[in-house]
Every structure is written in C-alpha cells, then in structure tokens.
C-alpha cells in the first residue's frame, strides 16, 4: 500500500496493531530525510526526547508539530 501526502497536509502515521511495523518515506525534493535522522537522535537520547530540541528541529525543517 502507499499514501501520497502533499506538502502542508496534516497527517500522522498510525499503527493500529500490537505488531512492529516499518514504513518507507520518500521525500521529494530531498532534504526532509535529514529531519528523520535528527529526530531519531532526539528520541534516542537518554531520558527521552527533550521538548526544546524537538521544537528547534521542527522550526529548522518548517514542520508544525500538532501532537
């Protein structure tokens, strides 16, 4: 299955099962993949994600975090 999400459309990946899932994100034009790499670093930090780092990352990539 696939889903096209145009820029500016509110969306949220959801896994309604209790099983692990993986998904592939294609970003066109390139650049947003860096957001996901940096986001992984924020979530991997000891003590959980720092809200200030999350806010700075969202601002850097012009992403409005709604949750």
Coordinates of N, CA, C and O in Angstrom, one line a residue:
X1 N 0.8 -1.2 0.0 CA 0.0 0.0 0.0 C 0.9 1.2 0.0 O 2.0 1.2 0.4
X2 N 0.3 2.4 -0.4 CA 1.0 3.6 -0.4 C 0.1 4.8 -0.1 O -1.1 4.6 -0.2
X3 N 0.7 5.9 0.2 CA -0.1 7.1 0.5 C 0.7 8.3 0.1 O 1.9 8.4 0.5
X4 N 0.1 9.2 -0.7 CA 0.8 10.4 -1.1 C 0.3 11.5 -0.2 O -0.9 11.7 -0.1
X5 N 1.2 12.2 0.4 CA 0.8 13.3 1.3 C 1.4 14.6 0.8 O 2.6 14.8 1.0
X6 N 0.6 15.4 0.2 CA 1.2 16.7 -0.3 C 1.7 17.6 0.8 O 1.2 17.5 2.0
X7 N 2.6 18.5 0.5 CA 3.1 19.4 1.5 C 2.0 20.2 2.1 O 1.1 20.7 1.4
X8 N 2.1 20.4 3.4 CA 1.1 21.2 4.1 C -0.2 20.5 4.6 O -1.0 21.1 5.2
X9 N -0.3 19.2 4.2 CA -1.4 18.4 4.7 C -1.1 17.8 6.0 O -0.1 17.1 6.2
X10 N -2.0 17.9 7.0 CA -1.8 17.4 8.3 C -2.0 15.8 8.2 O -2.9 15.3 7.5
X11 N -1.0 15.1 8.8 CA -1.0 13.7 8.7 C -0.3 13.1 9.9 O 0.4 13.8 10.6
X12 N -0.6 11.8 10.2 CA 0.1 11.1 11.3 C 0.1 9.6 11.0 O -1.0 9.0 10.8
X13 N 1.3 9.0 10.9 CA 1.3 7.6 10.7 C 0.8 6.9 12.0 O 1.1 7.3 13.1
X14 N 0.0 5.9 11.8 CA -0.6 5.2 12.9 C -0.5 3.7 12.7 O -0.8 3.2 11.6
X15 N -0.1 3.0 13.7 CA -0.1 1.5 13.6 C -1.2 1.0 14.6 O -1.0 1.0 15.8
X16 N -2.3 0.6 14.0 CA -3.5 0.1 14.9 C -3.3 -1.3 15.4 O -4.2 -1.8 16.1
X17 N -2.1 -1.9 15.2 CA -1.9 -3.3 15.7 C -0.9 -3.2 16.9 O -0.3 -2.2 17.2
X18 N -0.7 -4.4 17.5 CA 0.3 -4.5 18.5 C 1.6 -5.1 18.0 O 2.5 -5.5 18.7
X19 N 1.7 -5.1 16.6 CA 2.9 -5.7 16.0 C 3.8 -4.5 15.5 O 3.3 -3.4 15.2
X20 N 5.1 -4.7 15.5 CA 6.0 -3.7 14.9 C 5.8 -3.6 13.4 O 5.4 -4.5 12.7
X21 N 5.9 -2.4 13.0 CA 5.8 -2.1 11.5 C 7.0 -1.2 11.1 O 7.6 -0.6 11.9
X22 N 7.2 -1.3 9.8 CA 8.2 -0.4 9.2 C 7.6 0.3 8.0 O 6.7 -0.3 7.4
X23 N 8.0 1.5 7.7 CA 7.4 2.1 6.5 C 8.5 2.9 5.9 O 9.5 3.4 6.5
X24 N 8.4 3.1 4.6 CA 9.3 3.8 3.8 C 8.8 5.2 3.4 O 7.7 5.3 3.0
X25 N 9.6 6.2 3.7 CA 9.2 7.6 3.4 C 10.1 8.1 2.2 O 11.3 8.0 2.3
X26 N 9.4 8.5 1.2 CA 10.2 9.1 0.0 C 9.9 10.6 0.1 O 8.7 11.0 0.1
X27 N 10.9 11.4 0.2 CA 10.8 12.8 0.3 C 11.3 13.5 -1.0 O 12.4 13.3 -1.4
X28 N 10.4 14.2 -1.6 CA 10.7 14.9 -2.9 C 10.3 16.4 -2.7 O 9.1 16.6 -2.5
X29 N 11.1 17.3 -2.9 CA 12.6 17.2 -3.1 C 13.3 16.7 -1.9 O 12.7 16.7 -0.8
X30 N 14.5 16.3 -2.1 CA 15.3 15.7 -1.0 C 15.6 16.8 0.1 O 15.5 18.0 -0.1
X31 N 15.9 16.3 1.3 CA 16.2 17.2 2.4 C 15.5 16.8 3.7 O 16.1 16.8 4.8
X32 N 14.2 16.4 3.6 CA 13.5 16.0 4.7 C 14.0 14.7 5.4 O 13.7 14.5 6.6
X33 N 14.7 13.9 4.7 CA 15.3 12.7 5.3 C 16.2 13.1 6.4 O 16.4 12.3 7.4
X34 N 16.8 14.3 6.4 CA 17.7 14.7 7.4 C 16.9 15.0 8.7 O 17.4 14.8 9.8
X35 N 15.7 15.5 8.6 CA 14.8 15.7 9.7 C 14.6 14.3 10.4 O 14.7 14.3 11.7
X36 N 14.3 13.3 9.7 CA 14.0 12.0 10.3 C 15.3 11.4 11.0 O 15.2 10.8 12.1
X37 N 16.4 11.6 10.4 CA 17.7 11.2 11.0 C 17.9 12.0 12.3 O 18.3 11.3 13.4
X38 N 17.7 13.3 12.3 CA 17.9 14.1 13.5 C 16.8 13.8 14.6 O 17.1 13.7 15.8
X39 N 15.6 13.5 14.1 CA 14.6 13.1 15.0 C 14.9 11.8 15.8 O 14.6 11.7 17.0
X40 N 15.5 10.9 15.1 CA 15.9 9.6 15.7 C 16.9 9.9 16.8 O 16.8 9.3 17.9
X41 N 17.8 10.8 16.6 CA 18.8 11.2 17.6 C 18.2 11.8 18.8 O 18.5 11.5 19.9
X42 N 17.2 12.6 18.6 CA 16.5 13.2 19.7 C 15.8 12.2 20.6 O 15.8 12.2 21.8
X43 N 15.1 11.3 19.9 CA 14.3 10.2 20.7 C 15.3 9.2 21.3 O 14.9 8.5 22.2
X44 N 16.5 9.0 20.8 CA 17.4 8.0 21.3 C 18.2 8.6 22.5 O 18.9 7.8 23.2
X45 N 18.1 9.8 22.8 CA 18.8 10.5 23.9 C 18.4 9.9 25.2 O 17.2 9.6 25.4
X46 N 19.3 9.7 26.2 CA 18.9 9.2 27.5 C 17.9 10.1 28.1 O 17.9 11.3 28.0
X47 N 16.9 9.5 28.8 CA 15.8 10.3 29.4 C 14.7 10.7 28.5 O 13.8 11.4 29.0
X48 N 14.7 10.2 27.3 CA 13.6 10.5 26.4 C 13.8 11.8 25.6 O 14.8 12.5 25.9
X49 N 12.9 12.2 24.8 CA 13.1 13.3 23.9 C 13.0 14.7 24.7 O 12.1 14.8 25.5
X50 N 13.9 15.6 24.4 CA 13.9 16.9 25.0 C 12.9 17.8 24.2 O 13.1 17.9 23.0
X51 N 12.0 18.4 24.8 CA 11.0 19.2 24.1 C 11.6 20.4 23.4 O 11.1 20.8 22.3
X52 N 12.6 21.0 24.0 CA 13.2 22.1 23.3 C 14.0 21.7 22.1 O 13.9 22.4 21.1
X53 N 14.6 20.5 22.1 CA 15.3 20.0 20.9 C 14.2 19.7 19.8 O 14.4 19.9 18.6
X54 N 13.1 19.1 20.2 CA 12.0 18.8 19.3 C 11.5 20.1 18.6 O 11.3 20.1 17.4
X55 N 11.3 21.1 19.4 CA 10.8 22.4 18.9 C 11.8 23.0 17.9 O 11.4 23.5 16.9
X56 N 13.1 23.0 18.3 CA 14.1 23.5 17.4 C 14.2 22.8 16.1 O 14.3 23.3 15.0
X57 N 14.0 21.4 16.2 CA 14.1 20.6 15.0 C 12.9 20.9 14.1 O 13.0 21.0 12.9
X58 N 11.7 21.0 14.7 CA 10.5 21.4 13.9 C 10.7 22.7 13.2 O 10.3 22.9 12.0
X59 N 11.2 23.7 13.9 CA 11.4 25.0 13.3 C 12.4 24.9 12.2 O 12.2 25.5 11.1
X60 N 13.5 24.2 12.4 CA 14.6 24.1 11.4 C 14.0 23.6 10.0 O 14.4 24.0 9.0
X61 N 13.1 22.6 10.1 CA 12.6 21.9 8.9 C 11.2 22.4 8.6 O 10.5 21.9 7.7
X62 N 10.7 23.5 9.2 CA 9.4 24.1 8.9 C 8.3 23.1 9.1 O 7.4 23.0 8.2
X63 N 8.3 22.4 10.2 CA 7.3 21.4 10.4 C 6.5 21.9 11.7 O 7.1 22.2 12.7
X64 N 5.2 21.8 11.5 CA 4.4 22.2 12.7 C 3.9 20.9 13.4 O 3.1 20.1 12.9
X65 N 4.5 20.7 14.6 CA 4.2 19.5 15.4 C 2.8 19.7 16.1 O 2.7 20.7 16.8
X66 N 1.8 18.9 15.8 CA 0.5 19.1 16.3 C 0.2 18.2 17.5 O -0.8 18.4 18.2
X67 N 1.0 17.2 17.8 CA 0.8 16.3 18.9 C 1.8 16.5 20.0 O 2.8 17.2 19.9

